PDB file of C-alpha atoms and ligand atoms in Angstrom:
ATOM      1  CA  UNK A   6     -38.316 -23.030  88.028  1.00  0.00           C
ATOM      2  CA  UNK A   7     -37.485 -19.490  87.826  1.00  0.00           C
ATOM      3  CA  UNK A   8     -35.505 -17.878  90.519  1.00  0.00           C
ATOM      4  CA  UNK A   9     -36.684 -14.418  91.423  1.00  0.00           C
ATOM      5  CA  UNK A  10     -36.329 -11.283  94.515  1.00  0.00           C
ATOM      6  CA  UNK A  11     -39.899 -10.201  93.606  1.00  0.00           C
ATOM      7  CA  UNK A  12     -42.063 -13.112  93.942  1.00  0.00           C
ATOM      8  CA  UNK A  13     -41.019 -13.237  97.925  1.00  0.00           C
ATOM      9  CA  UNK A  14     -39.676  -9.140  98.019  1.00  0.00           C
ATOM     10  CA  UNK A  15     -36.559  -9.376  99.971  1.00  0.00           C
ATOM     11  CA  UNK A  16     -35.889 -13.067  99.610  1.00  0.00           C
ATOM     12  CA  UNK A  17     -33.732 -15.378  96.743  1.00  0.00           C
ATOM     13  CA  UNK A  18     -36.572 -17.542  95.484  1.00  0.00           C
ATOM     14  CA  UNK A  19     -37.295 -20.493  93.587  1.00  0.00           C
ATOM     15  CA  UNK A  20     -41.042 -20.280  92.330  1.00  0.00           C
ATOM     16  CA  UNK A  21     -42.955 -23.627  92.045  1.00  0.00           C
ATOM     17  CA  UNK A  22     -45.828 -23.165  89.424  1.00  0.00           C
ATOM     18  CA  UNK A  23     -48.353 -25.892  90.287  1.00  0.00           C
ATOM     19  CA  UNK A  24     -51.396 -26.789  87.938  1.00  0.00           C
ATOM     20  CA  UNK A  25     -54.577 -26.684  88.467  1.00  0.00           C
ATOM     21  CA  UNK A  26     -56.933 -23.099  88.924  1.00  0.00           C
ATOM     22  CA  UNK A  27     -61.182 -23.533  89.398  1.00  0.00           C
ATOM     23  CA  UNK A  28     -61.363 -19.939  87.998  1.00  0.00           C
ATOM     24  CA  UNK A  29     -61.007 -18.277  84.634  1.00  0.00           C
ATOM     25  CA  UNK A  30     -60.050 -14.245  85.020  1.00  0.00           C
ATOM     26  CA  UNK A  31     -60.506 -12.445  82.038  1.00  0.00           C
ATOM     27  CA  UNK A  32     -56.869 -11.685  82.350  1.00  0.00           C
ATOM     28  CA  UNK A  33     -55.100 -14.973  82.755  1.00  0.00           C
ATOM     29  CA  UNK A  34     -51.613 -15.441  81.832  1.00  0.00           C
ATOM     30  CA  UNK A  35     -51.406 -18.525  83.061  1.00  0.00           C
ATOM     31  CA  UNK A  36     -54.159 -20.573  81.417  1.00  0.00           C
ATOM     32  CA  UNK A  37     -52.186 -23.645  80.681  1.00  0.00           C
ATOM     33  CA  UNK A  38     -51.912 -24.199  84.155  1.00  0.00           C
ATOM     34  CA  UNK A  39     -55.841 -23.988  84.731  1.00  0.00           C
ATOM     35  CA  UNK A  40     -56.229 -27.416  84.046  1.00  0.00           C
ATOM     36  CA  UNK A  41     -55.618 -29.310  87.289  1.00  0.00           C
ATOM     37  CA  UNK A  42     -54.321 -32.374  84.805  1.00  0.00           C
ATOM     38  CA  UNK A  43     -50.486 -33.152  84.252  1.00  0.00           C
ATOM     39  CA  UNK A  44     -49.151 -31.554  80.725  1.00  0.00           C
ATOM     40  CA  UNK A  45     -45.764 -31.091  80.399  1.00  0.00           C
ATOM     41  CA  UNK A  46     -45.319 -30.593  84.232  1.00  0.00           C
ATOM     42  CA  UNK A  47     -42.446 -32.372  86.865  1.00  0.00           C
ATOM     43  CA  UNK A  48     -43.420 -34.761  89.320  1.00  0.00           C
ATOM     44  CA  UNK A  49     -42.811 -32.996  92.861  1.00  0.00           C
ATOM     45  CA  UNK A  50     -40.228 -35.109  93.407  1.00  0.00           C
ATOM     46  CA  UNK A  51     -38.192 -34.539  90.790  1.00  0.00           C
ATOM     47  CA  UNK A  52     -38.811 -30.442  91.750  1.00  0.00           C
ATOM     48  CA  UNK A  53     -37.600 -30.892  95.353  1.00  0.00           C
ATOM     49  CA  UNK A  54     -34.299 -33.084  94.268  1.00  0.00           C
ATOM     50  CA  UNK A  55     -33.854 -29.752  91.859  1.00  0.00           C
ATOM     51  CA  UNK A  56     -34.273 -27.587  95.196  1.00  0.00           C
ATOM     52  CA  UNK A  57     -32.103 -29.276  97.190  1.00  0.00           C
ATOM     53  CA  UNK A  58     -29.449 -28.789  94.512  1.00  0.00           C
ATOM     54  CA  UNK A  59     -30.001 -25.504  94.868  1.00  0.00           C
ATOM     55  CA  UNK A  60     -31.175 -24.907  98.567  1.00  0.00           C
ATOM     56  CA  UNK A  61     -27.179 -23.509  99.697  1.00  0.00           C
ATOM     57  CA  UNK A  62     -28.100 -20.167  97.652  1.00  0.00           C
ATOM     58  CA  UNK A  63     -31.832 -19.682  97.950  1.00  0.00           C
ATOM     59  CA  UNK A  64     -33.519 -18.544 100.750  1.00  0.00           C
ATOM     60  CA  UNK A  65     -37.094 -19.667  99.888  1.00  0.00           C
ATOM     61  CA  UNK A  66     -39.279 -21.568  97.431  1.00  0.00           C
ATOM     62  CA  UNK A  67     -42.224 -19.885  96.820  1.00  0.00           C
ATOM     63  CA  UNK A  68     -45.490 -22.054  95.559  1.00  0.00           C
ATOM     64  CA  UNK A  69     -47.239 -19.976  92.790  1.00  0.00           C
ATOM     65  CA  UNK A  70     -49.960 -21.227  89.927  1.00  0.00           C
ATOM     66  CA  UNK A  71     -52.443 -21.904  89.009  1.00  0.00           C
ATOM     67  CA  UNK A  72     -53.748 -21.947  92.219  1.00  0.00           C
ATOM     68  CA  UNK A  73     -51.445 -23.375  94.965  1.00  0.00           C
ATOM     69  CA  UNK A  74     -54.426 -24.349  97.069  1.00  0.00           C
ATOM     70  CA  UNK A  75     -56.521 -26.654  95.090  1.00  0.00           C
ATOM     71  CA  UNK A  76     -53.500 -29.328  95.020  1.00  0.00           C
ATOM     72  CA  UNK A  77     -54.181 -32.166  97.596  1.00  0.00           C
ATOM     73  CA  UNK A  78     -50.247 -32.382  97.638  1.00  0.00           C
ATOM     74  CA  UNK A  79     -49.570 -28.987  98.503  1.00  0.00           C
ATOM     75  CA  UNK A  80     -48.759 -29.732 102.934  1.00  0.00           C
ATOM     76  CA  UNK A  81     -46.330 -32.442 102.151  1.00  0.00           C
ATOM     77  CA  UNK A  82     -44.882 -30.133  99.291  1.00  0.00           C
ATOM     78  CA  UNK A  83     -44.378 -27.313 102.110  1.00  0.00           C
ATOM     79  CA  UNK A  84     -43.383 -29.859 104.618  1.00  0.00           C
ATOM     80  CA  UNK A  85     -40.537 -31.243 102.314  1.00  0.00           C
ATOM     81  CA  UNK A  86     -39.596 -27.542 101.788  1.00  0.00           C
ATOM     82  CA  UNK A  87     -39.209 -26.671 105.357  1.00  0.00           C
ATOM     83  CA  UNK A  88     -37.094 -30.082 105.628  1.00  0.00           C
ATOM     84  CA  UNK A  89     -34.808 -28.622 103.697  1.00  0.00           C
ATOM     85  CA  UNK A  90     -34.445 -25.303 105.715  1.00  0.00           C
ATOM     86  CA  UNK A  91     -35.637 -23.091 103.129  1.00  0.00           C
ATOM     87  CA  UNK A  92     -38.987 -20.344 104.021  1.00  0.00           C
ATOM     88  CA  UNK A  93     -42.284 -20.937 102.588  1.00  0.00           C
ATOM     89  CA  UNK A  94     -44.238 -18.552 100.144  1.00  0.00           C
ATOM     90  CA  UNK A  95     -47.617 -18.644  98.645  1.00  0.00           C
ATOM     91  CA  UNK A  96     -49.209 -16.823  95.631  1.00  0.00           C
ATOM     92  CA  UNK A  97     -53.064 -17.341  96.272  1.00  0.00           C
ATOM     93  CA  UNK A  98     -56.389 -16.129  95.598  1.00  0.00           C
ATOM     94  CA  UNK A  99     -57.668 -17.798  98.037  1.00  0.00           C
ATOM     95  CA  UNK A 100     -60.088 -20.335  95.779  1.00  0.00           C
ATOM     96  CA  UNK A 101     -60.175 -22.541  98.609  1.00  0.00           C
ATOM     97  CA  UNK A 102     -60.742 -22.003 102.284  1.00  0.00           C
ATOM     98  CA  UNK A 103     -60.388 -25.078 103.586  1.00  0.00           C
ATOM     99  CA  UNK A 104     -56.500 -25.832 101.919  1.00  0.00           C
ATOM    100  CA  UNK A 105     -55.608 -22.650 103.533  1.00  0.00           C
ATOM    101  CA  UNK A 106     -56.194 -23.488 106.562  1.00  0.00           C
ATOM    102  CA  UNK A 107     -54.321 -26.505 106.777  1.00  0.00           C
ATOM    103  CA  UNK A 108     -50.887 -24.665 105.176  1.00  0.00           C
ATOM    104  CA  UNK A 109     -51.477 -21.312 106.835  1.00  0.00           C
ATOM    105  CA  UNK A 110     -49.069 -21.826 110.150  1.00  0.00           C
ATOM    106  CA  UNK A 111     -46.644 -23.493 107.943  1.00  0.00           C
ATOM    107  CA  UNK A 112     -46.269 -20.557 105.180  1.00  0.00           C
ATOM    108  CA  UNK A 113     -43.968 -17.879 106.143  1.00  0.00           C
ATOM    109  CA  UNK A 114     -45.525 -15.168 103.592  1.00  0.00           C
ATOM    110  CA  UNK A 115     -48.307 -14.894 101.340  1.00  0.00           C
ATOM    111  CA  UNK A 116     -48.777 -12.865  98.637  1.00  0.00           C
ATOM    112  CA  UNK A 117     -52.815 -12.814  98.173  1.00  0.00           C
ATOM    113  CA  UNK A 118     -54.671 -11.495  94.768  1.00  0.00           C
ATOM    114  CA  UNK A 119     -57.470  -9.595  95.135  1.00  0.00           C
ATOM    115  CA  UNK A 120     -59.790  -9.974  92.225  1.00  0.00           C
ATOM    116  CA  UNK A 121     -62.504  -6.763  92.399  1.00  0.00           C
ATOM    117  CA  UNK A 122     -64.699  -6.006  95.147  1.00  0.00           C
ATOM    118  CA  UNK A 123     -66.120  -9.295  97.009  1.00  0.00           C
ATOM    119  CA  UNK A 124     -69.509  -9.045  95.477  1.00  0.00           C
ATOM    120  CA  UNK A 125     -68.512  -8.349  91.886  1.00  0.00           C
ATOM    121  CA  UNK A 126     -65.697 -11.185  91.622  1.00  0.00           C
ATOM    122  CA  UNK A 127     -67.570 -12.994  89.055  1.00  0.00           C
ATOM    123  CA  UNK A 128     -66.965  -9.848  86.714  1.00  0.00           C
ATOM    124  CA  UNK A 129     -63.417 -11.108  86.890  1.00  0.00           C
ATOM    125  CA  UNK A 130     -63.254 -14.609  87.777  1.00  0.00           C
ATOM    126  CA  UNK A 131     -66.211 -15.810  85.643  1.00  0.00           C
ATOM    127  CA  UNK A 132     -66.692 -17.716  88.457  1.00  0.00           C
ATOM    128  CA  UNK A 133     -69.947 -17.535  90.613  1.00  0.00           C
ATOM    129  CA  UNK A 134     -69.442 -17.187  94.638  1.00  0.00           C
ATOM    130  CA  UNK A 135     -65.814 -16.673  94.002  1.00  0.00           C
ATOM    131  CA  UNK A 136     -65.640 -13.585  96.111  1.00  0.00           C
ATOM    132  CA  UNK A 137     -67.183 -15.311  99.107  1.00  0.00           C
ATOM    133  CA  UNK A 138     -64.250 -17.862  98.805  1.00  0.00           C
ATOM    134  CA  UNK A 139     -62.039 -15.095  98.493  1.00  0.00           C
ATOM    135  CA  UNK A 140     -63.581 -13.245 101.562  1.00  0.00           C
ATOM    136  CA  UNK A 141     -63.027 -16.298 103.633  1.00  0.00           C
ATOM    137  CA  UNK A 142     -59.334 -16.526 102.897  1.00  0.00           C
ATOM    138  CA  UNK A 143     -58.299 -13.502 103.476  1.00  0.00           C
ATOM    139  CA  UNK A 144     -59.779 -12.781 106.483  1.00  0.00           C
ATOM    140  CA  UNK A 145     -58.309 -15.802 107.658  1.00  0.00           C
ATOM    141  CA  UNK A 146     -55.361 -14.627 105.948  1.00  0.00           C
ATOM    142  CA  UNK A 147     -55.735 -11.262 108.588  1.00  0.00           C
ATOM    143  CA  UNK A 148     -56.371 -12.972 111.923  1.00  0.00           C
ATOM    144  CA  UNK A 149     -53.452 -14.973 111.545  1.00  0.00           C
ATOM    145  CA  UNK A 150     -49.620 -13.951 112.207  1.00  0.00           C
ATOM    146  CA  UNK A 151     -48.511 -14.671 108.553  1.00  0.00           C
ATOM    147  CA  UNK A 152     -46.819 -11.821 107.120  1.00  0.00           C
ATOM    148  CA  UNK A 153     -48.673 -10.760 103.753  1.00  0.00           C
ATOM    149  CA  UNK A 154     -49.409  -8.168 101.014  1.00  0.00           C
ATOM    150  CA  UNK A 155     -52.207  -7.946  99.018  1.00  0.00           C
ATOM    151  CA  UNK A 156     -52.126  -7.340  95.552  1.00  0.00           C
ATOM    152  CA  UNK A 157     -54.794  -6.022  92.843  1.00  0.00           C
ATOM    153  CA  UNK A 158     -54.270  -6.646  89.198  1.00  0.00           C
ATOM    154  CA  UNK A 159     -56.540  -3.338  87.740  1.00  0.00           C
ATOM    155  CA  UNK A 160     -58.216  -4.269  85.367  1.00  0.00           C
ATOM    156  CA  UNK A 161     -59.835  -1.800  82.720  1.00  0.00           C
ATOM    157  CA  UNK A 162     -63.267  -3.052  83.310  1.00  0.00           C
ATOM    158  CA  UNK A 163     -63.060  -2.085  86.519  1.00  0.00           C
ATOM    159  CA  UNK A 164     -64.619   1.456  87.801  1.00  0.00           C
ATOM    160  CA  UNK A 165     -62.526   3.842  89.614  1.00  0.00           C
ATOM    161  CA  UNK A 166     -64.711   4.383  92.439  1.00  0.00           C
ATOM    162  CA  UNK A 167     -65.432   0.527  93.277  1.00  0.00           C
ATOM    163  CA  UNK A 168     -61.721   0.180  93.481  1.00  0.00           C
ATOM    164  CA  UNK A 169     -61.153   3.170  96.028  1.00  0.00           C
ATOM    165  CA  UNK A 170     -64.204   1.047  97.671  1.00  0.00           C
ATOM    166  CA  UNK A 171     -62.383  -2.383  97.798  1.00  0.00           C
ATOM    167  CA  UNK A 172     -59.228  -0.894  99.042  1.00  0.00           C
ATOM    168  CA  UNK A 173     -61.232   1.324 101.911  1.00  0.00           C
ATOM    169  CA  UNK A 174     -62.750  -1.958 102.442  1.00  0.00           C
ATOM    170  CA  UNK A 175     -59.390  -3.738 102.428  1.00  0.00           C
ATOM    171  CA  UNK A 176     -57.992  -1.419 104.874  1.00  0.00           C
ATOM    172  CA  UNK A 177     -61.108  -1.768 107.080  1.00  0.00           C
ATOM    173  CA  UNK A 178     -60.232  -5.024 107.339  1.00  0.00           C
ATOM    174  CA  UNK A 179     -56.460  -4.454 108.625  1.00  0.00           C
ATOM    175  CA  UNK A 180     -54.588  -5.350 105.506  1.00  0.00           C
ATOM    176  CA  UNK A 181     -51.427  -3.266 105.568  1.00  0.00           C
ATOM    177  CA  UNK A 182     -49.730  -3.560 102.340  1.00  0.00           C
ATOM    178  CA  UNK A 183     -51.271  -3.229  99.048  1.00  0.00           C
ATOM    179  CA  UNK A 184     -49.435  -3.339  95.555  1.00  0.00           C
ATOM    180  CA  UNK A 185     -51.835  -2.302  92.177  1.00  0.00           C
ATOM    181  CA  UNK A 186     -50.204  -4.084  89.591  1.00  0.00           C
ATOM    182  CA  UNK A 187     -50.358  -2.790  85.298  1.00  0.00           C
ATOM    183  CA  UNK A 188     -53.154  -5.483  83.789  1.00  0.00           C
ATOM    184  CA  UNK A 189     -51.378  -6.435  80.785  1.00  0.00           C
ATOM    185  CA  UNK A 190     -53.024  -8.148  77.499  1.00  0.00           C
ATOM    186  CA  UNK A 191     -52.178 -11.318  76.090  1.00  0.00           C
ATOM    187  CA  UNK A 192     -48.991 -10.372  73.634  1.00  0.00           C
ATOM    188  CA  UNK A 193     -47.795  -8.609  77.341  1.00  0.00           C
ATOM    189  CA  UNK A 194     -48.968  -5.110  76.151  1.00  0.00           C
ATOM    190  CA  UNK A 195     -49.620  -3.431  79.498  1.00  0.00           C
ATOM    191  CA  UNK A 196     -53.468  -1.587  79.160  1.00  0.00           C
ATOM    192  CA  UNK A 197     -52.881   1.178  81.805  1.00  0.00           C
ATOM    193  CA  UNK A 198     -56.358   1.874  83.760  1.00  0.00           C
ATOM    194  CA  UNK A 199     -57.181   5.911  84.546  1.00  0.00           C
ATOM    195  CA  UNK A 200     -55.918   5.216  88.136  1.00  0.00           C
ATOM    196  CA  UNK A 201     -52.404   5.091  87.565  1.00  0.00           C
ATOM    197  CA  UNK A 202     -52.100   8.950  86.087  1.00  0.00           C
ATOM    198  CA  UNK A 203     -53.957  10.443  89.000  1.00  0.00           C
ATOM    199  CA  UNK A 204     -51.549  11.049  91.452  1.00  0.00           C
ATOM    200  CA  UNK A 205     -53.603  12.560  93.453  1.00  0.00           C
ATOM    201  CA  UNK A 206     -55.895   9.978  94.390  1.00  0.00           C
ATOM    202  CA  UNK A 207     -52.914   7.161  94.838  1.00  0.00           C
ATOM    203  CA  UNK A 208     -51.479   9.777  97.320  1.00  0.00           C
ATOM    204  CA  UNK A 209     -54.516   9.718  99.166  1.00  0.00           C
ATOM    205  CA  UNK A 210     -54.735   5.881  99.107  1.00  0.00           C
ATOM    206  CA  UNK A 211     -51.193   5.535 100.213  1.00  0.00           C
ATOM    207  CA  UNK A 212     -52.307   6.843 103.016  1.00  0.00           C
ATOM    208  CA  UNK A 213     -54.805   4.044 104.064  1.00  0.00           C
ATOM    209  CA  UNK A 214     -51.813   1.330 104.344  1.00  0.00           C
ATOM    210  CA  UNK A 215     -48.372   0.939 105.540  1.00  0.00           C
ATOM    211  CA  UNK A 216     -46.670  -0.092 102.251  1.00  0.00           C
ATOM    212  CA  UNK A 217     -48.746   0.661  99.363  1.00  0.00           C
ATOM    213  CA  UNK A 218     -47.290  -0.329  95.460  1.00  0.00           C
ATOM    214  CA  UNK A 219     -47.349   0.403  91.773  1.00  0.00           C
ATOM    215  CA  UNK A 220     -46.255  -2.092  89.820  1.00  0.00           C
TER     216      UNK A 220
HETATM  217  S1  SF4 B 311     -56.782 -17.053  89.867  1.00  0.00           S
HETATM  218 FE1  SF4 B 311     -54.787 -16.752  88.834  1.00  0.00          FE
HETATM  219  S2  SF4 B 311     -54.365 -18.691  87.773  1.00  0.00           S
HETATM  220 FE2  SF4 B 311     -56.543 -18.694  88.330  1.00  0.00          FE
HETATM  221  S3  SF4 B 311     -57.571 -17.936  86.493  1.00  0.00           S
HETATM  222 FE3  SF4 B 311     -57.214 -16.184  87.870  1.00  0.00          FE
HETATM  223  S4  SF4 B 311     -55.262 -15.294  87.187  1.00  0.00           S
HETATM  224 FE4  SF4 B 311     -55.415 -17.393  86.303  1.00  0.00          FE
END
């Protein structure tokens, strides 16, 4: 249970990695956690007596993956963290609707992966309809008061132009902060994509949000 300023910017945090992802992106680091079966993971609450421990010098626990929303467990885990006075994160892609609407007035901040434009998600994912599942979330993501950034690992696969599209798109829809974050192959080699030399064109872009990121 890593504790990080980055995963929740601003905030000391405790990051929960919970098993269990329907999707397969072509850039996974986190594949042992795909499985939505126990390995070698802690039983919640053995995590949460660990938090308490802890809770006098963090600020927030932030519940990462995987993906958060596909475990049933997931508003009791929140519940018990607000219990214990700490804020409430959440690393999604937004694989399922239906989770995040029963956690979204509970989470203080979410940090929400965007995949590729909504219509070519599969390219990514592997995953057909993803991108309608990721549509959903975020916009429900948008309409509510949740404060959130969006973030866009660029992959190389990935053409220049249909990623100035998603992010026109993106700010169509009234996201405000967007970070682009390095792609980076399996032995942690980052594979830099064309957009991050032109600084021309990320000036332009910076302009289409409030807080906009390289990472
Ligand atoms: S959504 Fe995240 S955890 Fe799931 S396959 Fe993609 S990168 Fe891995």
């Amino acid at each position: 249970m890593p504790t990080t300023t980055v995963d929740y910017p601003g905030y000391i945090s405790a990051v929960v990695f919970l098993q269990g992802c329907p999707w397969q992106c072509v850039y996974c680091h986190n594949r042992h956690l795909q499985s939505i079966l126990p390995s070698e993971s802690l039983p919640w609450e053995d995590v949460l007596k660990l938090l308490e421990l802890r809770a006098g010098f963090l600020e927030a626990v932030v519940f990462s993956g995987g993906e958060p929303l596909v475990q049933e467990m997931l508003p009791q885990a929140i519940a018990d963290v607000k219990r214990i006075g700490l804020l409430v994160g959440l690393h999604t892609a937004g694989a399922n609707p239906k989770m995040l609407a029963r956690v979204i007035r509970s989470v203080n901040w979410i940090g929400f992966d965007v995949k590729h434009a909504f219509d070519d998600y599969h390219l990514i994912t592997n995953v057909k309809d993803s991108g309608k599942l990721a549509l959903e979330s975020l916009s429900m993501v948008i309409e509510s008061d949740v404060d959130f950034e969006v973030r866009i690992t660029v992959h190389e696969s990935i053409e220049t132009d249909s990623l100035l599209d998603t992010l026109k798109v993106l700010s169509g829809m009234g996201v405000k902060t967007v970070a682009l974050q390095k792609c980076r192959d399996k032995d942690e080699f980052v594979v830099e994509h064309p957009v991050f030399s032109d600084r021309l064109l990320l000036e332009e872009v910076s302009k289409y949000f409030d807080g906009f990121y390289i990472r």
